[in-house]
mmCIF file of C-alpha atoms and ligand atoms in Angstrom:
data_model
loop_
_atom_site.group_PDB
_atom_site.id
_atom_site.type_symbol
_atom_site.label_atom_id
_atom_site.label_comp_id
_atom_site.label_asym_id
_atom_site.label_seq_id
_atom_site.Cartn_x
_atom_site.Cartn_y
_atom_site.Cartn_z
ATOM 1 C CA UNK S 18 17.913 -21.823 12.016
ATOM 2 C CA UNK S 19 14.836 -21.802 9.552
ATOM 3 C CA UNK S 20 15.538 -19.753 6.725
ATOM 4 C CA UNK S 21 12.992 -19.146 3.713
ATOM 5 C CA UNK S 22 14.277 -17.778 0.404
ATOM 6 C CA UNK S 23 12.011 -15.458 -1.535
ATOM 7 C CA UNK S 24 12.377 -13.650 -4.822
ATOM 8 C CA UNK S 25 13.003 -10.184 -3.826
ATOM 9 C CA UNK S 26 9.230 -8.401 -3.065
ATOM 10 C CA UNK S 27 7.667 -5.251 -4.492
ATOM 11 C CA UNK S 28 5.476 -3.000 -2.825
ATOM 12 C CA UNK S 29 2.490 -1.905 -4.961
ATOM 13 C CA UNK S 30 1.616 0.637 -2.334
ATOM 14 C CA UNK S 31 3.916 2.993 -0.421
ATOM 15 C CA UNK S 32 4.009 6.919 1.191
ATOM 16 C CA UNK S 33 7.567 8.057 1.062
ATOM 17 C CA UNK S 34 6.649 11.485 1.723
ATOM 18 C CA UNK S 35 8.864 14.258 0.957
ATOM 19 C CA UNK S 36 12.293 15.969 1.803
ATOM 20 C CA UNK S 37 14.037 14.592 5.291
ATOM 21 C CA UNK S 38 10.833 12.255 5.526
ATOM 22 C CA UNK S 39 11.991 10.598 2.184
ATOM 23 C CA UNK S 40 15.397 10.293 3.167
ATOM 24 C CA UNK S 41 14.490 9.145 6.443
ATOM 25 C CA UNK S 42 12.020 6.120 5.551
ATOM 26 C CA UNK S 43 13.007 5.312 1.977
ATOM 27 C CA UNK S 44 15.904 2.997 3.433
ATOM 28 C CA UNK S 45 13.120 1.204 5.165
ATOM 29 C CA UNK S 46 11.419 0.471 1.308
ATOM 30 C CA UNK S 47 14.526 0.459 -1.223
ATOM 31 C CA UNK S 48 16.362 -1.901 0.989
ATOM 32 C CA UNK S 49 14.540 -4.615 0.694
ATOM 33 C CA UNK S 50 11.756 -4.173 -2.277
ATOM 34 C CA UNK S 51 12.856 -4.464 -5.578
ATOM 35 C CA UNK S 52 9.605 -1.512 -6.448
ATOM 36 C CA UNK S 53 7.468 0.396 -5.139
ATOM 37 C CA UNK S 54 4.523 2.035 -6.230
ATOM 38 C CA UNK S 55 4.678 5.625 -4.724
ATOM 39 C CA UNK S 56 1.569 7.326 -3.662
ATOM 40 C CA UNK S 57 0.793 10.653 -5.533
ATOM 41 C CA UNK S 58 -0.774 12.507 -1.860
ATOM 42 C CA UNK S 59 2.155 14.613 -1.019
ATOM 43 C CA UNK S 60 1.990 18.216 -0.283
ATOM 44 C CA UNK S 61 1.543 19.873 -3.203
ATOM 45 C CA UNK S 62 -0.101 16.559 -4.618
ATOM 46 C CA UNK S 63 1.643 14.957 -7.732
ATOM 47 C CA UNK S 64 -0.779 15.804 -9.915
ATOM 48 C CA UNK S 65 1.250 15.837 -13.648
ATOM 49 C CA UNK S 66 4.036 14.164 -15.667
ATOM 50 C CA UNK S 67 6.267 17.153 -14.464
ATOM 51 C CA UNK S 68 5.158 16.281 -10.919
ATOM 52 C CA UNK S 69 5.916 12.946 -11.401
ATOM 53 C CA UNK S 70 8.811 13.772 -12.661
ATOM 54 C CA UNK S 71 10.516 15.657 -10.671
ATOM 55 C CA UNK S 72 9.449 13.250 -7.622
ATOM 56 C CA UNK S 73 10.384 10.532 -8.773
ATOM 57 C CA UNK S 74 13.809 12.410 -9.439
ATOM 58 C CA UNK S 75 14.192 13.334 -5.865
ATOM 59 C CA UNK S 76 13.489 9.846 -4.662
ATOM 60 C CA UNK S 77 16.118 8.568 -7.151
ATOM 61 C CA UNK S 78 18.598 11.330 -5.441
ATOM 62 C CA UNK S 79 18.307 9.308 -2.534
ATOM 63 C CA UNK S 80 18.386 5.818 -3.991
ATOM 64 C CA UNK S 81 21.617 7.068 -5.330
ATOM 65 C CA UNK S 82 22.911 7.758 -1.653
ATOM 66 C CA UNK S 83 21.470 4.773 -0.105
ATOM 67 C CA UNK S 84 23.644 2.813 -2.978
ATOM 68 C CA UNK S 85 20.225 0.718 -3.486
ATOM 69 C CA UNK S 86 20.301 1.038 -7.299
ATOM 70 C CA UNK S 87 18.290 -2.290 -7.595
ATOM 71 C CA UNK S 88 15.186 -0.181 -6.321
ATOM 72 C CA UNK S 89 12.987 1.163 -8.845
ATOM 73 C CA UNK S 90 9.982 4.009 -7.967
ATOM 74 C CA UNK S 91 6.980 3.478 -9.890
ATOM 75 C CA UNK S 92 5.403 6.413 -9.897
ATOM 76 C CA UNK S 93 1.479 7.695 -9.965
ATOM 77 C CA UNK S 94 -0.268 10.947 -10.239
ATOM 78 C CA UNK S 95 -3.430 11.891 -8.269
ATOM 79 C CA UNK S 96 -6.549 12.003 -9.797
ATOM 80 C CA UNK S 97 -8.460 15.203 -9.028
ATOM 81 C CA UNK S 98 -11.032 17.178 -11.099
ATOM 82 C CA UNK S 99 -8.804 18.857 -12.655
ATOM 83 C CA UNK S 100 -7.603 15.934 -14.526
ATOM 84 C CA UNK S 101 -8.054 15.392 -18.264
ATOM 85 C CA UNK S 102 -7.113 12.793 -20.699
ATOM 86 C CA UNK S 103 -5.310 14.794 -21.999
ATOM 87 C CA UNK S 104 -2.988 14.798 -18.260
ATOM 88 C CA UNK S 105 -3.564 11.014 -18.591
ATOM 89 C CA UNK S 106 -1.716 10.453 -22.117
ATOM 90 C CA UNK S 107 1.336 12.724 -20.870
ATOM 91 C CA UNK S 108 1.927 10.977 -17.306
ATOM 92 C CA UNK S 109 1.676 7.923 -19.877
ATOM 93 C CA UNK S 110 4.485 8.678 -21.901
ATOM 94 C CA UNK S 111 6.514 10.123 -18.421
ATOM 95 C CA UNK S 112 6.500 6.432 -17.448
ATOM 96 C CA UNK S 113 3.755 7.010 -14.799
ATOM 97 C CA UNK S 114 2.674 3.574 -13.752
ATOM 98 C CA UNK S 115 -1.013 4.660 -12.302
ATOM 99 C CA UNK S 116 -3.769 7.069 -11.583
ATOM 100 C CA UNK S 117 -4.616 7.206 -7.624
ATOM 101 C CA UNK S 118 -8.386 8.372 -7.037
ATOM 102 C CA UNK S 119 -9.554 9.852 -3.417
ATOM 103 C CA UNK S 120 -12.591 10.065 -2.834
ATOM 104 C CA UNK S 121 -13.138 13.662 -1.264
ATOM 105 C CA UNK S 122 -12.015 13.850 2.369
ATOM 106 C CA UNK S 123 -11.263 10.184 3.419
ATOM 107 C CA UNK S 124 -8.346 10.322 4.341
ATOM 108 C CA UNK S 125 -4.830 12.139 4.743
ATOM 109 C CA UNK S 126 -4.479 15.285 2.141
ATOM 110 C CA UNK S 127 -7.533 14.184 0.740
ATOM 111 C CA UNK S 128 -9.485 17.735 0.952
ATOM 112 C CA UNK S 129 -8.620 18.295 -3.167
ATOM 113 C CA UNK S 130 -10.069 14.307 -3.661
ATOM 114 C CA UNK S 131 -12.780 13.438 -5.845
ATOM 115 C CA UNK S 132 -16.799 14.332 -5.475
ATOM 116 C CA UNK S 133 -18.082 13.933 -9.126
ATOM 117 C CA UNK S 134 -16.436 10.758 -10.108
ATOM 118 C CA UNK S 135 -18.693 10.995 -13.378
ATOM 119 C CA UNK S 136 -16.988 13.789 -14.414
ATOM 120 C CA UNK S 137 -13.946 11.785 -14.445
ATOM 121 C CA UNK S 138 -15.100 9.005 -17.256
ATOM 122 C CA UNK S 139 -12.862 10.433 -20.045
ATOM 123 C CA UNK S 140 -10.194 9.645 -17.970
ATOM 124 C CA UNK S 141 -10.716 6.435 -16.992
ATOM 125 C CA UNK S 142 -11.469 5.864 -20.606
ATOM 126 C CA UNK S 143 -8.148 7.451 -21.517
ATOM 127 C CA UNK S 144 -6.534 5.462 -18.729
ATOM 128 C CA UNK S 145 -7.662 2.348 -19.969
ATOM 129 C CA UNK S 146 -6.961 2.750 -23.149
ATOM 130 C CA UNK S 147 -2.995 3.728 -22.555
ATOM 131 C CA UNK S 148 -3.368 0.751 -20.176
ATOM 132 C CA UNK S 149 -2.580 3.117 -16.908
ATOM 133 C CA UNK S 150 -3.786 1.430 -14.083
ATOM 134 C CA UNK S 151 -6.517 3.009 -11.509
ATOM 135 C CA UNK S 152 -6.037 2.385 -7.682
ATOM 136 C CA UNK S 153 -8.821 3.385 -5.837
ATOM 137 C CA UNK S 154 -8.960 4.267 -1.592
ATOM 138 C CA UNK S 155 -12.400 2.443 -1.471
ATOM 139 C CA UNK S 156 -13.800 4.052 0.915
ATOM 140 C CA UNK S 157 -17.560 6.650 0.258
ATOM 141 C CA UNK S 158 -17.660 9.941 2.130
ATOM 142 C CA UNK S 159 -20.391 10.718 4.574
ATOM 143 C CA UNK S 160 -21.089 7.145 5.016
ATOM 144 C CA UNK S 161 -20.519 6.086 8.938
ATOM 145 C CA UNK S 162 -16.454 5.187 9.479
ATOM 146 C CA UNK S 163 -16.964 1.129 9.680
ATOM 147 C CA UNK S 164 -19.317 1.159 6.184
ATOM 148 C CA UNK S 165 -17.259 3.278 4.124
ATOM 149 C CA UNK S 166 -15.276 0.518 2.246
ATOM 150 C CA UNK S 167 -18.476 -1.739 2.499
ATOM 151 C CA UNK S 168 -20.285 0.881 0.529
ATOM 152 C CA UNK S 169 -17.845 1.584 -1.822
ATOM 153 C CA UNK S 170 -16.849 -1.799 -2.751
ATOM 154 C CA UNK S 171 -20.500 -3.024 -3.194
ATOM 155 C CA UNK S 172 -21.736 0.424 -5.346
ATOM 156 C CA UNK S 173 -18.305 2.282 -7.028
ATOM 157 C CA UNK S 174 -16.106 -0.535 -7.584
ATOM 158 C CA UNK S 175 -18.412 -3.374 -9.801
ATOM 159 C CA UNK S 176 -20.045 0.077 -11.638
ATOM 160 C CA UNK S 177 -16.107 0.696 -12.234
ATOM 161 C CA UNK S 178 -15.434 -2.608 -13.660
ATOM 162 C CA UNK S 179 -18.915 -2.812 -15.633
ATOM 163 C CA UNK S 180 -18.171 0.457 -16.916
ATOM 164 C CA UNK S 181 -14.696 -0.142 -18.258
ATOM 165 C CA UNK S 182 -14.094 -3.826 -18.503
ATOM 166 C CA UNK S 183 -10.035 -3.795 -19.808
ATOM 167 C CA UNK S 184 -8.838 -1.021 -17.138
ATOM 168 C CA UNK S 185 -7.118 -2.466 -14.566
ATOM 169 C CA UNK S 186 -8.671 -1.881 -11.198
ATOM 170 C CA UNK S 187 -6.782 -1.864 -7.611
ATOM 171 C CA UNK S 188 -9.034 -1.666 -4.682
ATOM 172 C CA UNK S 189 -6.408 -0.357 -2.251
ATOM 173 C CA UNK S 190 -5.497 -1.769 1.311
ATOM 174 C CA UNK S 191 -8.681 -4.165 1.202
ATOM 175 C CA UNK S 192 -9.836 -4.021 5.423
ATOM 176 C CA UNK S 193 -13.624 -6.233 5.263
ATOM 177 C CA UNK S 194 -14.602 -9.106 3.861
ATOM 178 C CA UNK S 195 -17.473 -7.656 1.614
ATOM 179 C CA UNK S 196 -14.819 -6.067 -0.116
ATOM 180 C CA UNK S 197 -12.893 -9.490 -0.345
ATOM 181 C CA UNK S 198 -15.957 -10.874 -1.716
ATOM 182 C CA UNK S 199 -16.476 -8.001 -4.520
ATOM 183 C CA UNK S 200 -13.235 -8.146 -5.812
ATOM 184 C CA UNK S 201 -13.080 -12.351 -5.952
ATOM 185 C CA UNK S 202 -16.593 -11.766 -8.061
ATOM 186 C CA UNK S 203 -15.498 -9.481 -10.267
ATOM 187 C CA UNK S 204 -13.154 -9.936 -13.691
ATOM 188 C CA UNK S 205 -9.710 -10.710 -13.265
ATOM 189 C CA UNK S 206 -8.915 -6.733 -14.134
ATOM 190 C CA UNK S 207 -9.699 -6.103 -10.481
ATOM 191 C CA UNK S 208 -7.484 -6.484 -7.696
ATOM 192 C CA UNK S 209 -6.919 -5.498 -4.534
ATOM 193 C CA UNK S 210 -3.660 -4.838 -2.440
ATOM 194 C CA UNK S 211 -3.327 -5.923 1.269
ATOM 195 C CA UNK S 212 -1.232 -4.202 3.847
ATOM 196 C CA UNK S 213 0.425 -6.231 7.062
ATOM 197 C CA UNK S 214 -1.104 -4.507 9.883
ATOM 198 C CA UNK S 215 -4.316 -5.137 8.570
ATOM 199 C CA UNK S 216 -3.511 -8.765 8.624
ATOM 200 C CA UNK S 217 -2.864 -8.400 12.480
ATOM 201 C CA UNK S 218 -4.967 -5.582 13.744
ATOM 202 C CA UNK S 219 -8.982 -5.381 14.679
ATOM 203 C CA UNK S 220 -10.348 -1.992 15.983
ATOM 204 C CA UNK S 221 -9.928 -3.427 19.213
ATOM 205 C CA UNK S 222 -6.197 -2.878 18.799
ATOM 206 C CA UNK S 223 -7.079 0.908 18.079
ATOM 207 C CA UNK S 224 -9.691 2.048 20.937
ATOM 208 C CA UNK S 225 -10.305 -1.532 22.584
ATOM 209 C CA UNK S 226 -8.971 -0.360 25.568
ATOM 210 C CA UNK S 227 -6.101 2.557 25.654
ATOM 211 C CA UNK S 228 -6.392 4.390 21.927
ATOM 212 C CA UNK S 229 -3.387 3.233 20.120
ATOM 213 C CA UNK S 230 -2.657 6.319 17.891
ATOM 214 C CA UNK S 231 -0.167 4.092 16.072
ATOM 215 C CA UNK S 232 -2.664 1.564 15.079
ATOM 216 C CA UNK S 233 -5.146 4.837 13.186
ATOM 217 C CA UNK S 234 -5.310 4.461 9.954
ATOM 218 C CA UNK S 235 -7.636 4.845 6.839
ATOM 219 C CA UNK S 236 -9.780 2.385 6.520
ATOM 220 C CA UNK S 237 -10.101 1.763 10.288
ATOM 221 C CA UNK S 238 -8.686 -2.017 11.142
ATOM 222 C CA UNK S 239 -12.280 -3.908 11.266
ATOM 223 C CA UNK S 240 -13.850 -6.720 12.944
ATOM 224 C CA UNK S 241 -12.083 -10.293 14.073
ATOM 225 C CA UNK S 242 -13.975 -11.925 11.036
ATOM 226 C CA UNK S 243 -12.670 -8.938 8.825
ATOM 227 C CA UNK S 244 -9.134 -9.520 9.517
ATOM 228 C CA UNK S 245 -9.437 -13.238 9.355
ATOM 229 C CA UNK S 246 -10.956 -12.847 5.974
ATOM 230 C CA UNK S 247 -8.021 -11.248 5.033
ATOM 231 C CA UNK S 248 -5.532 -13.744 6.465
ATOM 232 C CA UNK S 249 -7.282 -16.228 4.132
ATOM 233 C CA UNK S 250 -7.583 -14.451 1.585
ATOM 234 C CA UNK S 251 -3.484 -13.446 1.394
ATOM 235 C CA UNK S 252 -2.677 -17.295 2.058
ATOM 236 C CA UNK S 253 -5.098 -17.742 -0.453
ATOM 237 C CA UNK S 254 -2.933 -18.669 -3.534
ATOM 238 C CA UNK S 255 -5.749 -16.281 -5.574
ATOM 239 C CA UNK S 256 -3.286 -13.739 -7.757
ATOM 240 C CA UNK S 257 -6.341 -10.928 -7.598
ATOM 241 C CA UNK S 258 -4.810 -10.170 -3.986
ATOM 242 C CA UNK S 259 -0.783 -9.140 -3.830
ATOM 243 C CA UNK S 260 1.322 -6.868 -1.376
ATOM 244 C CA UNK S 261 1.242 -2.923 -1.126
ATOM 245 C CA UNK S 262 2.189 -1.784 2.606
ATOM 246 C CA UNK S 263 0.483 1.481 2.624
ATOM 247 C CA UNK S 264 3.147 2.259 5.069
ATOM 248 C CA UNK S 265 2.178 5.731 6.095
ATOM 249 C CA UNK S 266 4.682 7.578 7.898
ATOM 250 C CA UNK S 267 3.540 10.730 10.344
ATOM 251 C CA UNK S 268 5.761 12.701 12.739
ATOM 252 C CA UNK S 269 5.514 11.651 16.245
ATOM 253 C CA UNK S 270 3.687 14.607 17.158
ATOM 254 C CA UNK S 271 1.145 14.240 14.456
ATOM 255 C CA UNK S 272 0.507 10.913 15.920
ATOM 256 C CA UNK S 273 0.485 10.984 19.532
ATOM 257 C CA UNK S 274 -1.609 14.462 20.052
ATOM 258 C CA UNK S 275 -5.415 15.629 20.291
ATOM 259 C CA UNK S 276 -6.011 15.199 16.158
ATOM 260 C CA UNK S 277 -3.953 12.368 15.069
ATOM 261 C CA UNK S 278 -3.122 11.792 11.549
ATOM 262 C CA UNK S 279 -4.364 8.803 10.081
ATOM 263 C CA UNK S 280 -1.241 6.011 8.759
ATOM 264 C CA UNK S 281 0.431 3.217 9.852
ATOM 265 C CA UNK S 282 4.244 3.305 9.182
ATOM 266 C CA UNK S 283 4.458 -0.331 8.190
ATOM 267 C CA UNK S 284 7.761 -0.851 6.134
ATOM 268 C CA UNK S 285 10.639 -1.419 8.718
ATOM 269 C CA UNK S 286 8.974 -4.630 9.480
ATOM 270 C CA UNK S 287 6.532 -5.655 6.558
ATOM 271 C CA UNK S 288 8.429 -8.644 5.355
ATOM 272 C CA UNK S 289 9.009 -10.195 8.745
ATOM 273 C CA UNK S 290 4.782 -9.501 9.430
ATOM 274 C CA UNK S 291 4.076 -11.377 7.240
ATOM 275 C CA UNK S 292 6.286 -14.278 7.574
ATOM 276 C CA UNK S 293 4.752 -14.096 11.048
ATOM 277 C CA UNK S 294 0.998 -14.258 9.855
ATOM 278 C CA UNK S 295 2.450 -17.060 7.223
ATOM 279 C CA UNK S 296 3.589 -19.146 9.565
ATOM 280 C CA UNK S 297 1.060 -19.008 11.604
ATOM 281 C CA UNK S 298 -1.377 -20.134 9.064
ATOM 282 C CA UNK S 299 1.308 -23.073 7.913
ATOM 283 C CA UNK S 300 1.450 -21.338 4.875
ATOM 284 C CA UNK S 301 5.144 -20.249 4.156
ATOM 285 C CA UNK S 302 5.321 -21.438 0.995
ATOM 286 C CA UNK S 303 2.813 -19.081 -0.674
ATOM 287 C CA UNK S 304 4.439 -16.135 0.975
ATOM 288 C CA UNK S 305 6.172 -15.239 -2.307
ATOM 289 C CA UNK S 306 3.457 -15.656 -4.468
ATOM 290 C CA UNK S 307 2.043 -12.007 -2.547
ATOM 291 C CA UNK S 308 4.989 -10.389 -2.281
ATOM 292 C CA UNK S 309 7.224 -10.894 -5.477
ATOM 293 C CA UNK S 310 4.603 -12.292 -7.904
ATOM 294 C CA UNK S 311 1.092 -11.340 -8.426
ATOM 295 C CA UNK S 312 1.730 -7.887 -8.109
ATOM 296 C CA UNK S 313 4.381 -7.877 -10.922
ATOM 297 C CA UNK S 314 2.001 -9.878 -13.252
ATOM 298 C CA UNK S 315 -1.240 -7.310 -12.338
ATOM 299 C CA UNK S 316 1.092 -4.805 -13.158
ATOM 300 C CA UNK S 317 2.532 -6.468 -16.556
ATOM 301 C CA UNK S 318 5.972 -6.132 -15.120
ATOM 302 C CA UNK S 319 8.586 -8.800 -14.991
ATOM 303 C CA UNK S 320 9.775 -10.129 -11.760
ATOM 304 C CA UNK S 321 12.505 -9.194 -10.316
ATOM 305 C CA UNK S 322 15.815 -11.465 -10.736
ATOM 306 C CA UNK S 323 17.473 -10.953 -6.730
ATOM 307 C CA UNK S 324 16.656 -12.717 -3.450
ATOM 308 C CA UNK S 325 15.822 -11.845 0.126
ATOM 309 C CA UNK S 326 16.066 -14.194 3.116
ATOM 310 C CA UNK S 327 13.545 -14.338 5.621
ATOM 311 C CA UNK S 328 15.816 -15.842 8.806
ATOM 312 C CA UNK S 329 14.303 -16.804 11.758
ATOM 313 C CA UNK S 330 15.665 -15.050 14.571
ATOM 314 C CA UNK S 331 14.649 -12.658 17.288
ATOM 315 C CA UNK S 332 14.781 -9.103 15.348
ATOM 316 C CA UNK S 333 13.803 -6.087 18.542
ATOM 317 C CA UNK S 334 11.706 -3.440 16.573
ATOM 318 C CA UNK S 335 13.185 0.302 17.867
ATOM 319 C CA UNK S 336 10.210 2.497 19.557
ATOM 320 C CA UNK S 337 11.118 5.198 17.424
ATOM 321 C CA UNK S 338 13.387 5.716 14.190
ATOM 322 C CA UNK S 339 14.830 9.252 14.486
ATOM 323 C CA UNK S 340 14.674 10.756 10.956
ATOM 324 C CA UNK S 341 16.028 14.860 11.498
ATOM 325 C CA UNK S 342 14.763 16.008 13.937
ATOM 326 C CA UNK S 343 11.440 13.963 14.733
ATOM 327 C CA UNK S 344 11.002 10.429 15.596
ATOM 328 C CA UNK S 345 8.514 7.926 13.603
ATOM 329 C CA UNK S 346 6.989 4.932 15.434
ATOM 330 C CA UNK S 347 7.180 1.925 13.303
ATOM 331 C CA UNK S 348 4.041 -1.324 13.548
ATOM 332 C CA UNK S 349 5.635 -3.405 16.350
ATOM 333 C CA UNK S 350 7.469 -0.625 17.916
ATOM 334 C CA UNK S 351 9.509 -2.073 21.146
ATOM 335 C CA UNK S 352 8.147 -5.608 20.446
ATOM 336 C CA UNK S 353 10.549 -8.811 19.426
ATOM 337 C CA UNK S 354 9.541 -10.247 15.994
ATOM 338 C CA UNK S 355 10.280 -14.101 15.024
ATOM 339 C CA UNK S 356 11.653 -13.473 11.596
ATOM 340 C CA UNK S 357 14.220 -10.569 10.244
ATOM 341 C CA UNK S 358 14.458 -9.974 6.208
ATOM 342 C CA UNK S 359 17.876 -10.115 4.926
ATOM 343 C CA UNK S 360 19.303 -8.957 1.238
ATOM 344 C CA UNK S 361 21.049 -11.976 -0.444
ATOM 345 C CA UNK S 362 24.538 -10.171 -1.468
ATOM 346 C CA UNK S 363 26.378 -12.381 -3.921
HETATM 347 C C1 NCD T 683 -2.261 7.430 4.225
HETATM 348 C C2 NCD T 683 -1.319 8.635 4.421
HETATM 349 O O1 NCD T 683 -0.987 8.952 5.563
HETATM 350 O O2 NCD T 683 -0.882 9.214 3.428
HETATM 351 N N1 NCD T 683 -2.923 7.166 5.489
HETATM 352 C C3 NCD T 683 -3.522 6.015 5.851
HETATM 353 O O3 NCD T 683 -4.109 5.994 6.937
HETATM 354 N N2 NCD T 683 -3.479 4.928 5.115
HETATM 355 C C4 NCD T 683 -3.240 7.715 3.128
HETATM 356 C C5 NCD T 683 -4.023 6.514 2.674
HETATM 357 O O4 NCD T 683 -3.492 5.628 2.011
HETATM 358 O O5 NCD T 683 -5.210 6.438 3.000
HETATM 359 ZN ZN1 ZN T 684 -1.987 4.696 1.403
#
């Protein structure tokens, strides 16, 4: 039995939703990440320290249940045009970790996003200067569904980084390999997080031949030469690229209907993903570089002290996880994976 020991990961990029969602999928995260970094787009949005706050209170409600007190939230706000430096400096001092920007109507609960990112310079400029860190979706509005994160990552993000050259910069769940490209060119204050599915998933996995509603998600999975851009560049050994899931969780019936939600509910089987893509590429050994390393550093944190296993064995991925009373499909429902993640308990 071939077993790889890894310092325990962190996820720099989560949705753990709200209320019986929370409860449902947060095992699925606290389990087996030492962190994650919780998206702000709930409904209402986390928009404040309170917000933050109080979220980040209800998720610990639940850590508290689960008995995973290793597991710590970092939390972010939303940027929106309502925001002021002012918002920045008290989400600061609330222990909020960073500042999410959506670009208006990209993706899911994105309608209150951001048009005039001008208007938003004092608060980068307060944001770098309290050293918050600004994850970006990188994807432009309007432009056709396949160019969006081209387009932004080739105008927004080096403007971004020229513009304010010691804020930290994520360019979130990185799908083509201009955007690889940008971020590699650009100071080593810019980063970019990559999820699992878009290590394994083209477009052709979406509508290549039945629609896979399970596969939708913002940005689209891309071209062949996309995703094996991206398989290089996480076996890559380059500490600009780390970890965050961007598992997504939707109801069954927001999934697998006329006007599907976009999100791919990645975290029941991240870990083991990867050490699939990993080993396919004969690169095991930098596995824990992405997941429990470069990440931390970006994120001036330190790293966390506990272990996970990676075992391989045959690990049968449910179709559905009931959570209340609706069902979530998890990436790789009903398949058989090659690796399952285990907690080291001594
Ligand atoms: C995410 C969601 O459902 O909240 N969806 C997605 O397709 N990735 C939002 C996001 O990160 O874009
Ligand atoms: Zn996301």
């Amino acid at each position: 039995m071939t077993t790889l020991r890894i310092r325990r990961p962190d996820d720099f990029h989560v949705h753990l939703r709200q209320g019986e969602i929370l409860a449902g999928v947060l095992p699925a995260t606290a389990l087996t990440f030492g962190r994650a970094l919780v998206m702000p787009n709930t409904l209402p949005p986390i928009l404040t320290a309170a917000d933050a706050v109080s979220y980040r209170q209800a998720i610990c409600v639940e850590i508290a249940k689960l008995g995973a007190d290793h597991f710590h939230p970092l939390m972010t706000i939303k940027l929106v045009s309502s925001t002021t430096p002012q918002t920045i400096l008290a989400a600061r001092a609330a222990g909020v970790v960073a500042g999410k920007l959506y670009p208006e109507g990209v993706t899911t609960n994105s309608e209150d996003g951001v048009r005039d990112l001008e208007a938003l310079y004092p608060v980068f400029e307060q944001m770098q200067a309290c050293e918050m860190v600004l994850c970006l979706h990188g994807e432009s509005p309007g432009v056709f569904c396949m160019d969006r994160e081209q387009h932004f990552a080739l105008s927004v993000l080096p403007f971004l980084a020229g513009c304010f050259p010691k804020l930290r910069i994520v360019l979130e769940h990185v799908t083509t390999a201009a955007a690889l490209r940008t971020v590699e060119s650009l100071h080593d204050k810019v980063a970019a997080t990559v999820t699992p599915h878009h290590l394994l998933l083209t477009l052709d996995d979406v509508v290549g031949d039945k629609l896979q509603p399970h596969h939708f998600c913002k940005p689209i999975a891309k071209t062949p030469q996309d995703r094996d851009a991206l398989i290089a560049a996480a076996v890559s050994g380059n500490p600009k690229f780390f970890l965050g899931t961007d598992s997504a969780p939707h109801p069954r019936d927001q999934k697998e209907c006329a006007s599907g939600c976009a999100g791919v509910f990645c975290a029941p089987v991240a870990m083991e993903v990867l050490a699939e893509v990993f080993e396919q590429q004969e690169a095991l050994p930098k596995l824990e570089a992405l997941t429990s390393e470069f990440g931390a550093r970006f994120y001036g944190l330190p790293l966390n002290d506990s272990y996970v296993q990676l075992v391989r064995e045959p690990y049968a991925v449910p179709q559905y996880i009931e959570v209340g009373d609706t069902q979530l499909a998890p990436f790789r429902a009903a398949t058989v994976l090659n690796w399952l993640c285990q907690i080291e308990t001594s």
